[in-house]
């Protein structure tokens, strides 16, 4: 979805440059130059954009629900780890970039969804995603959000990233997390409390062409992901008037369960051992969150998370 919309926006910009209104395109390029660092400095959200009626229908289509398990004090900053990525991370977008669900459940806390910096280089498209509350996933950007001295800010990071989208098969519970410890280091440096979030149903929205590790397709996808920065899963779902084939996600409920916060003491220079210990604790809390709620959302008793 993101590549498609971004491509359309880039196409519109090219058309503008080649039209008799080319000077507007030049002015926008000047604006882009002057505004380049804003995605790393908290973005530029718009409650009007986040409250568009279309997003109400978007959330109701699946439907998307945010579940609170514990209060979060606005006196602290938080780093939310969102799992799994799925094909499009629809649960992360629906819960943290649209509507008032998060605000009503966690008053006094402002969420920022961090996405790959490449999307903010796309003309026009960048303006929309910032309006929705998305910011860069760079270290500078995460630090900017978590460095708020008054608290009440939450960085939302889809921990598995683009690589994990290649594991997004219905019924799949594999998370790319064992080597991802940068978010742990950021939490320690800023004293941000860690909050695991698991979205039940995220991997059920699309069917993906079989791509087991070691297969030719998976090898190509992984090479392209390293080159371009984002993955290209070959997926399909339903159409507008039929359910056999198309790119519209299936109507599967998405339940994003927000776990209890893991208190983190600020440590400007955490050791490798301290990072490993907190990472292990985070994995434990994430697994516990999953196990406590999986029965409510149709996950068989014998199935559990796989960390790789």
mmCIF file of C-alpha atoms in Angstrom:
data_model
loop_
_atom_site.group_PDB
_atom_site.id
_atom_site.type_symbol
_atom_site.label_atom_id
_atom_site.label_comp_id
_atom_site.label_asym_id
_atom_site.label_seq_id
_atom_site.Cartn_x
_atom_site.Cartn_y
_atom_site.Cartn_z
ATOM 1 C CA UNK A 1 0.000 0.000 0.000
ATOM 2 C CA UNK A 2 2.702 2.485 0.965
ATOM 3 C CA UNK A 3 4.795 1.869 -2.185
ATOM 4 C CA UNK A 4 1.680 2.235 -4.361
ATOM 5 C CA UNK A 5 0.509 5.510 -2.809
ATOM 6 C CA UNK A 6 4.053 6.882 -2.724
ATOM 7 C CA UNK A 7 4.479 6.031 -6.399
ATOM 8 C CA UNK A 8 1.247 7.877 -7.252
ATOM 9 C CA UNK A 9 2.400 10.933 -5.289
ATOM 10 C CA UNK A 10 5.778 10.940 -7.026
ATOM 11 C CA UNK A 11 3.994 10.630 -10.371
ATOM 12 C CA UNK A 12 1.808 13.615 -9.566
ATOM 13 C CA UNK A 13 4.890 15.623 -8.659
ATOM 14 C CA UNK A 14 6.550 14.779 -11.984
ATOM 15 C CA UNK A 15 3.385 15.816 -13.835
ATOM 16 C CA UNK A 16 3.368 19.097 -11.904
ATOM 17 C CA UNK A 17 7.003 19.793 -12.802
ATOM 18 C CA UNK A 18 6.330 19.120 -16.499
ATOM 19 C CA UNK A 19 3.155 21.206 -16.601
ATOM 20 C CA UNK A 20 2.709 24.943 -17.047
ATOM 21 C CA UNK A 21 2.579 25.138 -13.247
ATOM 22 C CA UNK A 22 6.180 23.969 -12.960
ATOM 23 C CA UNK A 23 6.999 26.887 -10.688
ATOM 24 C CA UNK A 24 4.736 25.335 -8.017
ATOM 25 C CA UNK A 25 6.869 22.208 -8.174
ATOM 26 C CA UNK A 26 10.007 24.305 -7.738
ATOM 27 C CA UNK A 27 8.465 26.039 -4.715
ATOM 28 C CA UNK A 28 7.606 22.655 -3.248
ATOM 29 C CA UNK A 29 11.210 21.489 -3.731
ATOM 30 C CA UNK A 30 12.350 24.547 -1.792
ATOM 31 C CA UNK A 31 9.837 23.688 0.930
ATOM 32 C CA UNK A 32 11.101 20.096 0.941
ATOM 33 C CA UNK A 33 14.661 21.304 1.450
ATOM 34 C CA UNK A 34 13.726 23.603 4.322
ATOM 35 C CA UNK A 35 11.417 21.014 5.922
ATOM 36 C CA UNK A 36 13.698 18.000 5.491
ATOM 37 C CA UNK A 37 14.498 17.439 9.177
ATOM 38 C CA UNK A 38 10.932 17.742 10.504
ATOM 39 C CA UNK A 39 10.209 13.960 10.331
ATOM 40 C CA UNK A 40 13.100 13.531 12.790
ATOM 41 C CA UNK A 41 11.800 16.265 15.079
ATOM 42 C CA UNK A 42 8.371 15.041 16.051
ATOM 43 C CA UNK A 43 6.716 15.497 12.663
ATOM 44 C CA UNK A 44 3.676 17.655 12.110
ATOM 45 C CA UNK A 45 0.510 15.842 13.144
ATOM 46 C CA UNK A 46 -3.001 17.035 12.388
ATOM 47 C CA UNK A 47 -5.926 15.866 14.477
ATOM 48 C CA UNK A 48 -8.179 16.845 11.575
ATOM 49 C CA UNK A 49 -6.416 14.379 9.256
ATOM 50 C CA UNK A 50 -6.330 11.682 11.933
ATOM 51 C CA UNK A 51 -10.083 12.096 12.398
ATOM 52 C CA UNK A 52 -11.126 11.790 8.741
ATOM 53 C CA UNK A 53 -14.347 9.797 8.399
ATOM 54 C CA UNK A 54 -12.635 7.393 5.995
ATOM 55 C CA UNK A 55 -10.494 6.109 8.864
ATOM 56 C CA UNK A 56 -13.609 5.323 10.885
ATOM 57 C CA UNK A 57 -14.740 3.025 8.060
ATOM 58 C CA UNK A 58 -11.210 1.654 7.759
ATOM 59 C CA UNK A 59 -11.190 0.609 11.426
ATOM 60 C CA UNK A 60 -14.717 -0.804 11.262
ATOM 61 C CA UNK A 61 -13.941 -2.862 8.144
ATOM 62 C CA UNK A 62 -11.797 -5.401 10.029
ATOM 63 C CA UNK A 63 -12.663 -4.230 12.782
ATOM 64 C CA UNK A 64 -9.623 -2.844 14.645
ATOM 65 C CA UNK A 65 -9.696 -2.762 18.444
ATOM 66 C CA UNK A 66 -7.157 -1.511 20.983
ATOM 67 C CA UNK A 67 -7.156 -3.392 24.315
ATOM 68 C CA UNK A 68 -5.735 -1.855 27.473
ATOM 69 C CA UNK A 69 -4.355 -4.108 30.216
ATOM 70 C CA UNK A 70 -2.732 -1.493 32.447
ATOM 71 C CA UNK A 71 -2.757 2.246 33.085
ATOM 72 C CA UNK A 72 0.118 4.314 31.723
ATOM 73 C CA UNK A 73 1.115 7.420 33.645
ATOM 74 C CA UNK A 74 1.580 10.542 31.488
ATOM 75 C CA UNK A 75 4.517 11.420 33.752
ATOM 76 C CA UNK A 76 6.723 8.972 31.836
ATOM 77 C CA UNK A 77 7.789 8.464 28.249
ATOM 78 C CA UNK A 78 7.288 5.044 26.684
ATOM 79 C CA UNK A 79 8.665 2.892 23.910
ATOM 80 C CA UNK A 80 5.973 0.602 22.504
ATOM 81 C CA UNK A 81 7.192 -2.522 20.723
ATOM 82 C CA UNK A 82 4.513 -3.535 18.197
ATOM 83 C CA UNK A 83 4.281 -7.174 17.009
ATOM 84 C CA UNK A 84 3.914 -8.668 14.472
ATOM 85 C CA UNK A 85 4.641 -6.536 11.413
ATOM 86 C CA UNK A 86 2.279 -8.465 9.153
ATOM 87 C CA UNK A 87 2.223 -7.475 5.503
ATOM 88 C CA UNK A 88 1.132 -3.852 6.024
ATOM 89 C CA UNK A 89 1.176 -3.272 9.816
ATOM 90 C CA UNK A 90 -2.492 -2.294 9.528
ATOM 91 C CA UNK A 91 -3.032 -2.656 13.273
ATOM 92 C CA UNK A 92 -0.256 -0.203 14.076
ATOM 93 C CA UNK A 93 -1.590 2.356 11.606
ATOM 94 C CA UNK A 94 -5.231 1.968 12.629
ATOM 95 C CA UNK A 95 -4.585 2.209 16.363
ATOM 96 C CA UNK A 96 -1.871 4.855 16.534
ATOM 97 C CA UNK A 97 -2.532 7.065 13.488
ATOM 98 C CA UNK A 98 -6.323 7.315 13.273
ATOM 99 C CA UNK A 99 -9.228 8.099 15.568
ATOM 100 C CA UNK A 100 -9.398 8.671 19.310
ATOM 101 C CA UNK A 101 -9.126 5.132 20.701
ATOM 102 C CA UNK A 102 -5.591 5.568 21.986
ATOM 103 C CA UNK A 103 -6.278 9.021 23.409
ATOM 104 C CA UNK A 104 -9.359 7.788 25.247
ATOM 105 C CA UNK A 105 -7.613 4.743 26.707
ATOM 106 C CA UNK A 106 -4.345 6.482 27.564
ATOM 107 C CA UNK A 107 -5.101 10.153 28.234
ATOM 108 C CA UNK A 108 -2.134 12.483 28.363
ATOM 109 C CA UNK A 109 0.075 10.314 26.136
ATOM 110 C CA UNK A 110 0.854 11.152 22.494
ATOM 111 C CA UNK A 111 1.879 8.225 20.239
ATOM 112 C CA UNK A 112 4.377 8.565 17.375
ATOM 113 C CA UNK A 113 4.545 5.708 14.878
ATOM 114 C CA UNK A 114 8.104 5.376 13.551
ATOM 115 C CA UNK A 115 8.487 4.231 9.951
ATOM 116 C CA UNK A 116 11.401 3.924 7.531
ATOM 117 C CA UNK A 117 12.990 7.303 6.636
ATOM 118 C CA UNK A 118 12.727 6.569 2.897
ATOM 119 C CA UNK A 119 8.992 7.365 2.924
ATOM 120 C CA UNK A 120 9.656 10.968 3.939
ATOM 121 C CA UNK A 121 11.590 11.633 0.741
ATOM 122 C CA UNK A 122 8.446 11.198 -1.357
ATOM 123 C CA UNK A 123 6.836 14.523 -2.395
ATOM 124 C CA UNK A 124 3.306 15.134 -1.044
ATOM 125 C CA UNK A 125 3.115 11.662 0.516
ATOM 126 C CA UNK A 126 5.402 12.796 3.331
ATOM 127 C CA UNK A 127 2.976 15.571 4.248
ATOM 128 C CA UNK A 128 0.147 13.115 4.738
ATOM 129 C CA UNK A 129 2.055 10.548 6.782
ATOM 130 C CA UNK A 130 3.370 13.263 9.088
ATOM 131 C CA UNK A 131 -0.172 14.605 9.498
ATOM 132 C CA UNK A 132 -1.249 11.133 10.605
ATOM 133 C CA UNK A 133 1.384 11.093 13.349
ATOM 134 C CA UNK A 134 4.139 9.127 11.643
ATOM 135 C CA UNK A 135 7.781 10.087 12.075
ATOM 136 C CA UNK A 136 11.143 8.707 10.983
ATOM 137 C CA UNK A 137 12.493 5.511 12.527
ATOM 138 C CA UNK A 138 16.003 6.990 12.725
ATOM 139 C CA UNK A 139 17.835 7.073 16.063
ATOM 140 C CA UNK A 140 17.657 10.869 15.994
ATOM 141 C CA UNK A 141 13.882 10.753 15.633
ATOM 142 C CA UNK A 142 13.330 8.212 18.419
ATOM 143 C CA UNK A 143 15.608 10.240 20.697
ATOM 144 C CA UNK A 144 13.655 13.404 19.933
ATOM 145 C CA UNK A 145 10.382 11.784 21.028
ATOM 146 C CA UNK A 146 11.764 10.072 24.125
ATOM 147 C CA UNK A 147 13.776 13.098 25.239
ATOM 148 C CA UNK A 148 10.654 15.003 26.281
ATOM 149 C CA UNK A 149 11.323 15.972 29.876
ATOM 150 C CA UNK A 150 7.671 16.329 30.823
ATOM 151 C CA UNK A 151 6.738 12.777 29.838
ATOM 152 C CA UNK A 152 3.578 11.856 27.974
ATOM 153 C CA UNK A 153 5.273 10.763 24.726
ATOM 154 C CA UNK A 154 5.299 7.247 23.258
ATOM 155 C CA UNK A 155 7.495 5.987 20.437
ATOM 156 C CA UNK A 156 5.758 3.125 18.619
ATOM 157 C CA UNK A 157 8.192 0.880 16.763
ATOM 158 C CA UNK A 158 7.242 -2.179 14.706
ATOM 159 C CA UNK A 159 10.195 -4.169 15.982
ATOM 160 C CA UNK A 160 10.337 -6.874 13.301
ATOM 161 C CA UNK A 161 10.559 -4.311 10.508
ATOM 162 C CA UNK A 162 10.402 -5.044 6.816
ATOM 163 C CA UNK A 163 12.202 -8.365 7.226
ATOM 164 C CA UNK A 164 9.403 -9.739 9.382
ATOM 165 C CA UNK A 165 6.782 -9.044 6.705
ATOM 166 C CA UNK A 166 8.248 -11.960 4.741
ATOM 167 C CA UNK A 167 7.075 -14.247 7.581
ATOM 168 C CA UNK A 168 3.530 -12.872 7.491
ATOM 169 C CA UNK A 169 1.569 -16.001 6.624
ATOM 170 C CA UNK A 170 -1.843 -16.853 8.116
ATOM 171 C CA UNK A 171 -1.264 -18.680 11.373
ATOM 172 C CA UNK A 172 2.361 -17.557 11.480
ATOM 173 C CA UNK A 173 3.792 -16.546 14.862
ATOM 174 C CA UNK A 174 7.460 -16.008 13.980
ATOM 175 C CA UNK A 175 8.932 -12.711 15.176
ATOM 176 C CA UNK A 176 12.266 -11.282 14.053
ATOM 177 C CA UNK A 177 13.483 -9.984 17.388
ATOM 178 C CA UNK A 178 16.454 -11.926 18.780
ATOM 179 C CA UNK A 179 19.011 -9.671 17.041
ATOM 180 C CA UNK A 180 16.987 -6.470 17.352
ATOM 181 C CA UNK A 181 18.267 -4.751 20.452
ATOM 182 C CA UNK A 182 18.583 -1.154 19.304
ATOM 183 C CA UNK A 183 15.182 -0.301 20.783
ATOM 184 C CA UNK A 184 16.343 -1.692 24.126
ATOM 185 C CA UNK A 185 19.407 0.549 24.063
ATOM 186 C CA UNK A 186 17.261 3.583 23.222
ATOM 187 C CA UNK A 187 14.894 2.825 26.100
ATOM 188 C CA UNK A 188 17.814 2.595 28.523
ATOM 189 C CA UNK A 189 19.471 5.784 27.297
ATOM 190 C CA UNK A 190 16.285 7.775 27.760
ATOM 191 C CA UNK A 191 14.741 5.934 30.689
ATOM 192 C CA UNK A 192 11.660 5.186 28.592
ATOM 193 C CA UNK A 193 9.428 2.441 29.954
ATOM 194 C CA UNK A 194 9.030 -0.485 27.567
ATOM 195 C CA UNK A 195 5.536 -1.614 26.573
ATOM 196 C CA UNK A 196 4.996 -4.782 24.494
ATOM 197 C CA UNK A 197 2.013 -4.740 22.120
ATOM 198 C CA UNK A 198 0.744 -7.825 20.302
ATOM 199 C CA UNK A 199 -1.813 -7.511 17.511
ATOM 200 C CA UNK A 200 -3.848 -10.700 17.135
ATOM 201 C CA UNK A 201 -5.028 -11.165 13.550
ATOM 202 C CA UNK A 202 -2.324 -9.095 11.838
ATOM 203 C CA UNK A 203 -0.932 -12.075 9.920
ATOM 204 C CA UNK A 204 -4.393 -13.195 8.815
ATOM 205 C CA UNK A 205 -5.152 -10.225 6.537
ATOM 206 C CA UNK A 206 -3.358 -11.554 3.456
ATOM 207 C CA UNK A 207 -2.156 -14.787 1.934
ATOM 208 C CA UNK A 208 1.453 -14.761 0.822
ATOM 209 C CA UNK A 209 3.155 -16.875 -1.811
ATOM 210 C CA UNK A 210 5.127 -19.634 -0.105
ATOM 211 C CA UNK A 211 8.649 -18.359 0.545
ATOM 212 C CA UNK A 212 10.398 -20.636 3.061
ATOM 213 C CA UNK A 213 13.904 -19.660 4.081
ATOM 214 C CA UNK A 214 16.425 -20.927 1.590
ATOM 215 C CA UNK A 215 13.978 -20.881 -1.300
ATOM 216 C CA UNK A 216 14.827 -18.942 -4.450
ATOM 217 C CA UNK A 217 11.968 -16.503 -3.902
ATOM 218 C CA UNK A 218 12.985 -15.778 -0.295
ATOM 219 C CA UNK A 219 16.602 -15.237 -1.340
ATOM 220 C CA UNK A 220 15.539 -12.708 -3.974
ATOM 221 C CA UNK A 221 13.201 -10.946 -1.532
ATOM 222 C CA UNK A 222 15.915 -10.668 1.102
ATOM 223 C CA UNK A 223 18.406 -9.255 -1.395
ATOM 224 C CA UNK A 224 15.892 -6.689 -2.632
ATOM 225 C CA UNK A 225 15.043 -5.759 0.960
ATOM 226 C CA UNK A 226 18.700 -5.017 1.708
ATOM 227 C CA UNK A 227 19.015 -2.888 -1.447
ATOM 228 C CA UNK A 228 15.756 -0.908 -1.233
ATOM 229 C CA UNK A 229 15.202 -0.818 2.516
ATOM 230 C CA UNK A 230 11.723 -2.331 2.366
ATOM 231 C CA UNK A 231 10.488 -5.840 1.636
ATOM 232 C CA UNK A 232 8.338 -6.977 -1.268
ATOM 233 C CA UNK A 233 6.122 -9.832 -0.051
ATOM 234 C CA UNK A 234 4.059 -11.402 -2.827
ATOM 235 C CA UNK A 235 0.609 -11.323 -1.290
ATOM 236 C CA UNK A 236 -3.052 -11.421 -2.258
ATOM 237 C CA UNK A 237 -6.415 -11.398 -0.519
ATOM 238 C CA UNK A 238 -9.886 -10.503 -1.807
ATOM 239 C CA UNK A 239 -11.400 -8.229 -4.424
ATOM 240 C CA UNK A 240 -14.117 -5.601 -4.187
ATOM 241 C CA UNK A 241 -17.021 -7.828 -5.236
ATOM 242 C CA UNK A 242 -15.517 -11.290 -4.830
ATOM 243 C CA UNK A 243 -13.485 -13.110 -2.200
ATOM 244 C CA UNK A 244 -11.240 -15.332 -4.320
ATOM 245 C CA UNK A 245 -8.508 -12.913 -5.377
ATOM 246 C CA UNK A 246 -7.474 -9.271 -5.013
ATOM 247 C CA UNK A 247 -5.373 -6.883 -2.941
ATOM 248 C CA UNK A 248 -8.007 -5.799 -0.434
ATOM 249 C CA UNK A 249 -7.268 -7.341 2.994
ATOM 250 C CA UNK A 250 -9.611 -9.977 4.345
ATOM 251 C CA UNK A 251 -12.109 -8.877 6.995
ATOM 252 C CA UNK A 252 -10.334 -10.346 9.993
ATOM 253 C CA UNK A 253 -10.637 -8.697 13.434
ATOM 254 C CA UNK A 254 -7.464 -7.028 14.673
ATOM 255 C CA UNK A 255 -7.049 -6.908 18.442
ATOM 256 C CA UNK A 256 -3.962 -4.984 19.556
ATOM 257 C CA UNK A 257 -3.330 -5.808 23.209
ATOM 258 C CA UNK A 258 -1.189 -3.253 25.049
ATOM 259 C CA UNK A 259 0.786 -4.895 27.838
ATOM 260 C CA UNK A 260 1.922 -3.558 31.180
ATOM 261 C CA UNK A 261 4.922 -1.217 31.187
ATOM 262 C CA UNK A 262 8.382 -2.499 32.045
ATOM 263 C CA UNK A 263 10.030 0.182 34.232
ATOM 264 C CA UNK A 264 13.402 1.306 32.864
ATOM 265 C CA UNK A 265 15.958 3.399 34.734
ATOM 266 C CA UNK A 266 17.884 5.867 32.592
ATOM 267 C CA UNK A 267 21.408 4.740 31.763
ATOM 268 C CA UNK A 268 23.283 6.919 29.284
ATOM 269 C CA UNK A 269 25.957 4.286 28.684
ATOM 270 C CA UNK A 270 24.382 0.852 29.121
ATOM 271 C CA UNK A 271 26.689 -2.131 28.982
ATOM 272 C CA UNK A 272 26.148 -5.063 26.661
ATOM 273 C CA UNK A 273 25.145 -7.166 29.652
ATOM 274 C CA UNK A 274 22.517 -4.636 30.749
ATOM 275 C CA UNK A 275 21.073 -4.491 27.246
ATOM 276 C CA UNK A 276 20.946 -8.296 27.083
ATOM 277 C CA UNK A 277 19.205 -8.524 30.456
ATOM 278 C CA UNK A 278 16.519 -6.004 29.547
ATOM 279 C CA UNK A 279 16.063 -7.618 26.145
ATOM 280 C CA UNK A 280 15.516 -11.010 27.799
ATOM 281 C CA UNK A 281 12.994 -9.466 30.191
ATOM 282 C CA UNK A 282 11.156 -7.849 27.291
ATOM 283 C CA UNK A 283 10.928 -11.190 25.463
ATOM 284 C CA UNK A 284 9.587 -12.802 28.620
ATOM 285 C CA UNK A 285 6.911 -10.115 29.071
ATOM 286 C CA UNK A 286 5.955 -10.286 25.393
ATOM 287 C CA UNK A 287 5.528 -14.064 25.547
ATOM 288 C CA UNK A 288 3.499 -13.774 28.759
ATOM 289 C CA UNK A 289 1.241 -11.160 27.140
ATOM 290 C CA UNK A 290 0.648 -13.476 24.189
ATOM 291 C CA UNK A 291 -0.003 -16.557 26.305
ATOM 292 C CA UNK A 292 -2.463 -14.747 28.599
ATOM 293 C CA UNK A 293 -4.610 -13.493 25.719
ATOM 294 C CA UNK A 294 -4.251 -16.013 22.883
ATOM 295 C CA UNK A 295 -7.309 -18.049 23.942
ATOM 296 C CA UNK A 296 -9.496 -14.965 23.563
ATOM 297 C CA UNK A 297 -8.590 -14.609 19.905
ATOM 298 C CA UNK A 298 -8.708 -18.124 18.554
ATOM 299 C CA UNK A 299 -5.068 -19.171 18.911
ATOM 300 C CA UNK A 300 -4.809 -22.929 19.640
ATOM 301 C CA UNK A 301 -3.405 -23.824 23.032
ATOM 302 C CA UNK A 302 -0.386 -25.637 21.586
ATOM 303 C CA UNK A 303 0.780 -22.672 19.474
ATOM 304 C CA UNK A 304 3.227 -20.136 20.826
ATOM 305 C CA UNK A 305 5.548 -17.371 19.658
ATOM 306 C CA UNK A 306 8.732 -18.244 17.798
ATOM 307 C CA UNK A 307 11.622 -15.788 18.255
ATOM 308 C CA UNK A 308 14.346 -15.687 15.623
#
